[in-house]
């Protein structure tokens, strides 16, 4: 069922707007209370990393069950830590797309229940747009338009951002997302889950120029991404072209593994930076926003800073604070503030959606 978005015009305005945000799109159960879109009163995250570790990826049924166990304790803790009670809360916001529907439905059901029983407006949030919001969280003087690069476990997207609520998708992944490639390459290299931080740490001791892995640009004008080719290139490098060779990883030295990790990371970052450059020039961006789990990567942060500094005058780079790069509910409550101000509310027919609208 399509979610109806209701534009309310006569919502009462108060001095401080406190929004309770809820996030359950993948493997983090999170709740937060944020005042006026930027004052973080609480942020609680119950991570499921340990539960999925042995499978090398998120198992939807396990994620769903863990969200059901954690959702109410996490919300209760967020409210307690914020030192508010239900009367101080102005709206309930929830990420309802994109993500694992069996995971999203837990947050959506909790949010609808609270909105109904507490008689509060309900706000539906796009998880990817919320990631972008976490890059703007602390900025008071945002120069627009901005190019936003959102790189996470499930998505790699470039947006033209004219305001927090006016986002135009410029390009996205046609196969594996950037974070997914990090996770899969970490599995090939037998590095611990989640793969992104493991690859980054291992790469510190490696040579990024040791192996020339492919950089898929998808044509001179494309702003889409493809990372499955580089993942396969790493696989062939480790197992032989026909996949019949012995698994060389077990007999590799730690230096060789570090060189693969560093060369892989450099190739992914190279593509992300070049595509961001294309997007900046396409829309004449003043600012670049970086968010999503992969935005925690220091090499990516440095490379994008170098890109922004190469312009005269330099482009402003805003990166999500590290604690808000990976999934959290602060970004949900923060973006919801702008929807609240615009009177964009959902009704109780709100449903989860696997893909982005
Ligand atoms: O945004 P996020 O928490 O979840 C999704 O919405 O997908 O992103 C998780 C992804 C994982 O693929 C993880 O490996 C990646 O972000 N990641 C990193 C780093 N930290 C997390 N990738 C590269 N370098 C990192 N330091
Ligand atoms: Zn995410």
Coordinates of C-alpha atoms and ligand atoms in Angstrom, one line a residue:
X1 CA 0.0 0.0 0.0
X2 CA 1.3 3.5 -0.9
X3 CA 1.9 5.7 2.1
X4 CA -0.2 8.8 2.1
X5 CA 1.7 11.9 3.2
X6 CA -0.6 14.4 4.8
X7 CA 0.3 18.1 4.6
X8 CA -1.1 19.7 7.8
X9 CA -1.2 23.5 7.7
X10 CA -2.4 24.4 11.2
X11 CA -0.1 22.4 13.4
X12 CA 0.5 24.2 16.7
X13 CA 4.0 25.6 17.0
X14 CA 6.0 25.5 20.3
X15 CA 9.3 26.9 21.3
X16 CA 11.2 23.6 21.2
X17 CA 10.2 20.7 19.0
X18 CA 11.2 17.4 20.5
X19 CA 11.0 14.5 18.1
X20 CA 11.4 10.8 19.0
X21 CA 13.1 9.0 16.1
X22 CA 13.1 5.2 15.6
X23 CA 15.4 3.3 13.3
X24 CA 15.2 -0.5 12.5
X25 CA 16.0 -0.7 8.8
X26 CA 18.9 -3.2 9.1
X27 CA 20.8 -4.5 12.1
X28 CA 20.7 -1.7 14.6
X29 CA 17.7 -1.0 16.8
X30 CA 17.9 2.7 17.6
X31 CA 15.9 5.4 19.2
X32 CA 16.8 9.1 19.9
X33 CA 15.2 12.3 21.0
X34 CA 16.3 15.4 19.1
X35 CA 15.2 18.9 19.8
X36 CA 14.8 21.4 16.9
X37 CA 16.5 19.1 14.5
X38 CA 20.0 19.5 15.9
X39 CA 20.1 19.2 19.7
X40 CA 20.7 15.6 20.6
X41 CA 19.0 14.8 23.9
X42 CA 19.5 11.1 23.7
X43 CA 20.8 8.4 21.3
X44 CA 20.4 4.7 22.0
X45 CA 21.7 2.0 19.7
X46 CA 21.4 -1.8 20.2
X47 CA 23.8 -3.3 17.7
X48 CA 23.2 -6.8 16.4
X49 CA 26.8 -7.2 15.0
X50 CA 27.6 -10.1 17.3
X51 CA 24.5 -12.0 16.2
X52 CA 25.3 -11.8 12.4
X53 CA 29.1 -12.1 12.7
X54 CA 29.3 -15.8 12.1
X55 CA 27.2 -15.6 9.0
X56 CA 29.4 -12.8 7.5
X57 CA 26.3 -10.7 6.7
X58 CA 22.9 -9.7 8.1
X59 CA 20.4 -12.5 8.3
X60 CA 16.9 -10.9 8.0
X61 CA 15.0 -13.3 10.3
X62 CA 17.6 -12.9 13.1
X63 CA 17.5 -9.2 12.6
X64 CA 13.8 -9.0 12.9
X65 CA 13.7 -11.1 16.0
X66 CA 16.4 -9.0 17.7
X67 CA 14.5 -5.8 16.8
X68 CA 11.4 -7.2 18.4
X69 CA 13.3 -8.0 21.6
X70 CA 15.1 -4.6 21.8
X71 CA 12.6 -2.1 20.4
X72 CA 10.7 -1.1 23.5
X73 CA 13.8 -1.2 25.9
X74 CA 15.7 1.0 23.4
X75 CA 12.8 3.5 23.1
X76 CA 12.3 3.6 26.9
X77 CA 16.0 4.3 27.4
X78 CA 16.0 7.0 24.8
X79 CA 13.1 8.8 26.5
X80 CA 14.7 8.3 30.0
X81 CA 18.1 9.6 28.9
X82 CA 16.5 12.6 27.2
X83 CA 14.8 13.3 30.5
X84 CA 11.5 14.0 28.8
X85 CA 8.1 12.4 29.2
X86 CA 5.5 11.7 26.5
X87 CA 3.9 15.2 26.9
X88 CA 7.2 16.8 25.9
X89 CA 7.3 14.8 22.6
X90 CA 5.9 16.5 19.6
X91 CA 6.1 13.8 17.0
X92 CA 7.2 10.2 16.4
X93 CA 9.4 9.7 13.4
X94 CA 10.4 6.3 11.9
X95 CA 12.5 5.2 9.0
X96 CA 10.1 3.2 6.9
X97 CA 12.3 2.8 3.8
X98 CA 14.5 1.4 2.3
X99 CA 15.7 -1.6 4.1
X100 CA 14.8 -5.1 5.1
X101 CA 11.0 -5.2 5.4
X102 CA 11.0 -7.7 8.2
X103 CA 13.3 -5.3 10.2
X104 CA 11.6 -2.1 9.2
X105 CA 8.2 -3.4 10.2
X106 CA 9.2 -3.6 13.8
X107 CA 10.1 0.1 14.0
X108 CA 7.1 1.1 11.9
X109 CA 4.7 -0.8 14.2
X110 CA 6.3 0.6 17.3
X111 CA 6.1 4.2 15.9
X112 CA 2.4 3.7 14.8
X113 CA 1.5 2.3 18.2
X114 CA 3.1 5.2 20.1
X115 CA 1.6 7.8 17.7
X116 CA -1.8 6.3 18.2
X117 CA -1.7 5.8 22.0
X118 CA 0.0 9.1 22.7
X119 CA -2.0 11.0 20.1
X120 CA 1.1 12.3 18.3
X121 CA 1.8 13.1 14.7
X122 CA 3.7 10.3 12.8
X123 CA 6.5 11.2 10.4
X124 CA 7.8 8.8 7.8
X125 CA 11.5 9.1 7.0
X126 CA 13.6 7.8 4.1
X127 CA 16.6 6.1 5.7
X128 CA 19.0 7.3 3.0
X129 CA 17.8 10.9 3.2
X130 CA 18.4 10.6 7.0
X131 CA 22.0 9.5 6.4
X132 CA 22.5 12.7 4.4
X133 CA 20.9 14.7 7.2
X134 CA 23.6 13.5 9.7
X135 CA 26.2 15.3 7.6
X136 CA 24.3 18.6 8.0
X137 CA 23.6 18.1 11.7
X138 CA 26.1 20.6 13.1
X139 CA 26.1 23.0 10.2
X140 CA 24.3 26.3 10.8
X141 CA 25.3 28.0 7.6
X142 CA 24.7 25.4 4.9
X143 CA 25.6 26.7 1.4
X144 CA 23.3 25.1 -1.3
X145 CA 23.1 23.4 -3.7
X146 CA 25.1 20.4 -2.3
X147 CA 26.1 17.1 -3.7
X148 CA 25.5 14.4 -1.2
X149 CA 27.4 11.1 -1.3
X150 CA 25.7 8.4 0.7
X151 CA 27.7 5.2 1.0
X152 CA 26.4 2.4 3.2
X153 CA 26.1 -1.4 3.4
X154 CA 23.1 -1.4 1.1
X155 CA 23.5 1.8 -1.0
X156 CA 25.8 4.0 -2.9
X157 CA 24.0 7.2 -4.0
X158 CA 24.7 10.7 -5.2
X159 CA 22.0 13.3 -4.6
X160 CA 21.5 16.9 -5.7
X161 CA 20.4 18.5 -2.4
X162 CA 18.6 21.8 -2.8
X163 CA 17.3 21.7 0.9
X164 CA 17.0 18.9 3.5
X165 CA 13.6 18.0 1.9
X166 CA 14.5 18.6 -1.8
X167 CA 16.7 15.7 -2.8
X168 CA 17.1 14.6 -6.4
X169 CA 18.8 11.2 -7.0
X170 CA 21.7 11.7 -9.5
X171 CA 23.0 8.2 -9.5
X172 CA 23.1 5.0 -7.5
X173 CA 24.5 1.5 -7.4
X174 CA 23.6 -0.9 -10.2
X175 CA 24.9 -3.9 -8.3
X176 CA 26.9 -4.1 -5.0
X177 CA 26.9 -1.1 -2.7
X178 CA 30.3 0.3 -1.6
X179 CA 29.9 -1.1 2.0
X180 CA 28.7 -4.4 0.6
X181 CA 31.9 -4.7 -1.5
X182 CA 34.0 -3.9 1.7
X183 CA 32.1 -6.6 3.6
X184 CA 32.4 -9.2 0.8
X185 CA 36.1 -8.5 0.2
X186 CA 36.7 -8.8 3.9
X187 CA 35.1 -12.3 3.8
X188 CA 37.3 -13.3 0.9
X189 CA 40.4 -12.1 2.9
X190 CA 39.0 -13.9 6.0
X191 CA 39.0 -10.6 7.9
X192 CA 36.5 -10.1 10.8
X193 CA 32.9 -8.8 10.2
X194 CA 31.9 -6.0 9.7
X195 CA 34.3 -5.8 6.7
X196 CA 34.6 -2.0 6.3
X197 CA 36.5 -1.3 9.5
X198 CA 38.6 -4.5 9.1
X199 CA 39.6 -3.6 5.6
X200 CA 40.5 0.0 6.7
X201 CA 42.6 -1.3 9.6
X202 CA 44.4 -3.9 7.5
X203 CA 45.0 -1.5 4.7
X204 CA 47.0 0.8 7.0
X205 CA 49.9 -1.5 6.6
X206 CA 49.5 -2.1 2.9
X207 CA 50.6 -0.5 -0.4
X208 CA 47.6 1.0 -2.2
X209 CA 49.5 0.8 -5.5
X210 CA 50.5 -2.9 -5.2
X211 CA 47.7 -4.3 -7.3
X212 CA 45.8 -2.4 -10.0
X213 CA 42.2 -3.5 -9.4
X214 CA 39.6 -2.3 -12.0
X215 CA 37.8 1.0 -11.5
X216 CA 34.3 0.8 -13.1
X217 CA 33.2 4.3 -14.3
X218 CA 30.2 3.1 -16.4
X219 CA 30.9 5.6 -19.2
X220 CA 32.0 9.2 -19.2
X221 CA 28.8 10.8 -18.0
X222 CA 27.5 8.2 -15.6
X223 CA 26.8 9.0 -11.9
X224 CA 25.9 5.4 -11.2
X225 CA 28.2 3.0 -9.3
X226 CA 29.2 -0.6 -9.9
X227 CA 31.4 -2.4 -7.4
X228 CA 30.7 -6.1 -8.2
X229 CA 33.6 -6.1 -10.8
X230 CA 36.2 -5.1 -8.3
X231 CA 34.9 -7.6 -5.8
X232 CA 35.2 -10.4 -8.4
X233 CA 38.7 -9.1 -9.3
X234 CA 39.7 -9.6 -5.7
X235 CA 38.1 -13.1 -5.7
X236 CA 40.0 -14.1 -8.8
X237 CA 43.2 -12.7 -7.4
X238 CA 42.8 -14.9 -4.4
X239 CA 41.4 -18.1 -6.0
X240 CA 42.7 -18.0 -9.6
X241 CA 40.6 -17.0 -12.7
X242 CA 38.9 -20.3 -13.0
X243 CA 38.1 -20.4 -9.2
X244 CA 39.7 -23.9 -9.3
X245 CA 43.0 -22.8 -7.9
X246 CA 43.9 -23.3 -4.3
X247 CA 42.6 -20.6 -1.9
X248 CA 45.8 -18.6 -1.7
X249 CA 44.6 -16.5 1.2
X250 CA 45.5 -19.1 3.8
X251 CA 49.1 -19.1 2.6
X252 CA 49.5 -15.4 2.1
X253 CA 51.6 -13.3 4.4
X254 CA 50.0 -10.5 6.4
X255 CA 51.8 -8.0 4.1
X256 CA 50.2 -9.5 1.0
X257 CA 46.7 -9.4 2.6
X258 CA 47.4 -5.8 3.6
X259 CA 48.4 -4.9 0.0
X260 CA 45.1 -6.4 -1.3
X261 CA 43.1 -4.6 1.3
X262 CA 44.9 -1.3 0.6
X263 CA 44.7 -1.7 -3.2
X264 CA 41.0 -2.6 -3.1
X265 CA 40.2 0.3 -0.8
X266 CA 42.1 2.7 -3.0
X267 CA 40.2 1.6 -6.1
X268 CA 36.7 2.0 -4.4
X269 CA 37.7 5.4 -3.1
X270 CA 39.0 6.5 -6.5
X271 CA 35.6 5.7 -8.1
X272 CA 33.7 7.4 -5.3
X273 CA 35.8 10.6 -5.5
X274 CA 35.7 10.8 -9.4
X275 CA 31.9 10.3 -9.5
X276 CA 31.5 13.0 -6.7
X277 CA 33.6 15.3 -8.9
X278 CA 31.4 14.7 -11.8
X279 CA 28.3 15.4 -9.7
X280 CA 29.8 18.7 -8.3
X281 CA 30.4 19.9 -11.8
X282 CA 27.0 18.7 -13.1
X283 CA 25.0 20.7 -10.6
X284 CA 27.5 23.5 -9.7
X285 CA 27.6 22.4 -6.0
X286 CA 28.9 24.7 -3.3
X287 CA 29.0 22.0 -0.7
X288 CA 29.6 18.3 -0.5
X289 CA 27.9 16.1 2.1
X290 CA 29.2 12.7 3.1
X291 CA 27.2 10.2 5.1
X292 CA 26.5 6.4 5.6
X293 CA 28.5 3.7 7.2
X294 CA 31.4 3.9 4.7
X295 CA 31.8 7.6 5.5
X296 CA 33.5 6.4 8.7
X297 CA 36.5 5.5 6.4
X298 CA 39.4 7.9 7.1
X299 CA 40.9 7.5 3.6
X300 CA 37.6 8.4 2.0
X301 CA 37.3 11.4 4.2
X302 CA 40.8 12.6 3.3
X303 CA 40.4 12.0 -0.4
X304 CA 37.1 13.9 -0.6
X305 CA 38.7 16.8 1.4
X306 CA 41.5 16.9 -1.2
X307 CA 38.9 17.0 -3.9
X308 CA 37.0 19.9 -2.3
X309 CA 40.2 21.8 -1.6
X310 CA 41.3 21.5 -5.2
X311 CA 38.5 23.9 -6.3
X312 CA 39.1 27.7 -6.3
X313 CA 37.3 28.7 -4.1
X314 CA 37.3 25.4 -2.3
X315 CA 34.0 23.5 -1.9
X316 CA 32.8 23.0 1.7
X317 CA 32.9 19.4 2.8
X318 CA 30.5 18.3 5.6
X319 CA 31.0 14.8 6.9
X320 CA 28.7 13.1 9.3
X321 CA 30.3 12.8 12.8
X322 CA 31.6 9.2 13.2
X323 CA 29.0 8.1 15.7
X324 CA 26.3 9.2 13.2
X325 CA 27.8 7.6 10.1
X326 CA 26.5 4.1 10.7
X327 CA 22.8 3.6 11.4
X328 CA 21.3 5.6 14.2
X329 CA 18.0 7.3 15.1
X330 CA 19.4 10.9 15.6
X331 CA 19.5 11.3 11.8
X332 CA 15.8 10.1 11.6
X333 CA 14.6 12.6 14.3
X334 CA 16.7 15.4 12.9
X335 CA 15.3 15.1 9.4
X336 CA 11.8 14.7 10.8
X337 CA 12.1 18.2 12.3
X338 CA 12.0 19.6 8.7
X339 CA 9.1 17.5 7.8
X340 CA 7.3 18.6 11.0
X341 CA 7.9 22.2 10.2
X342 CA 6.5 21.6 6.6
X343 CA 3.5 19.7 8.1
X344 CA 4.4 16.5 6.2
X345 CA 2.8 13.7 8.3
X346 CA 2.1 10.1 7.7
X347 CA -1.1 8.3 8.8
X348 CA -1.5 5.0 10.5
X349 CA -1.6 3.1 7.2
X350 CA 2.2 3.7 7.0
X351 CA 4.0 0.5 5.9
X352 CA 7.6 -0.5 5.4
X353 CA 9.1 -0.4 1.9
X354 CA 12.1 -2.4 0.8
X355 CA 13.2 0.1 -1.8
X356 CA 13.3 3.9 -1.8
X357 CA 10.3 5.8 -3.2
Ligands
LIG1 O1 25.0 2.9 7.1 P1 25.3 1.5 7.7 O2 25.4 1.4 9.2 O3 24.2 0.5 7.3 C1 23.4 0.5 6.1 O4 22.5 1.4 6.0 O5 23.8 -0.3 5.2 O6 26.6 1.0 6.9 C2 27.2 -0.2 7.2 C3 28.3 -0.4 6.2 C4 28.9 -1.8 6.3 O7 29.0 -2.3 5.0 C5 30.3 -1.5 6.9 O8 31.3 -2.5 6.4 C6 30.6 -0.1 6.3 O9 29.4 0.6 6.4 N1 31.6 0.6 7.1 C7 32.8 0.9 6.6 C8 33.6 1.5 7.6 N2 32.8 1.4 8.8 C9 31.6 0.9 8.4 N3 33.3 0.8 5.3 C10 34.6 1.3 5.1 N4 35.4 1.8 6.1 C11 34.9 1.9 7.4 N5 35.7 2.4 8.3
LIG2 ZN1 22.2 3.0 6.8

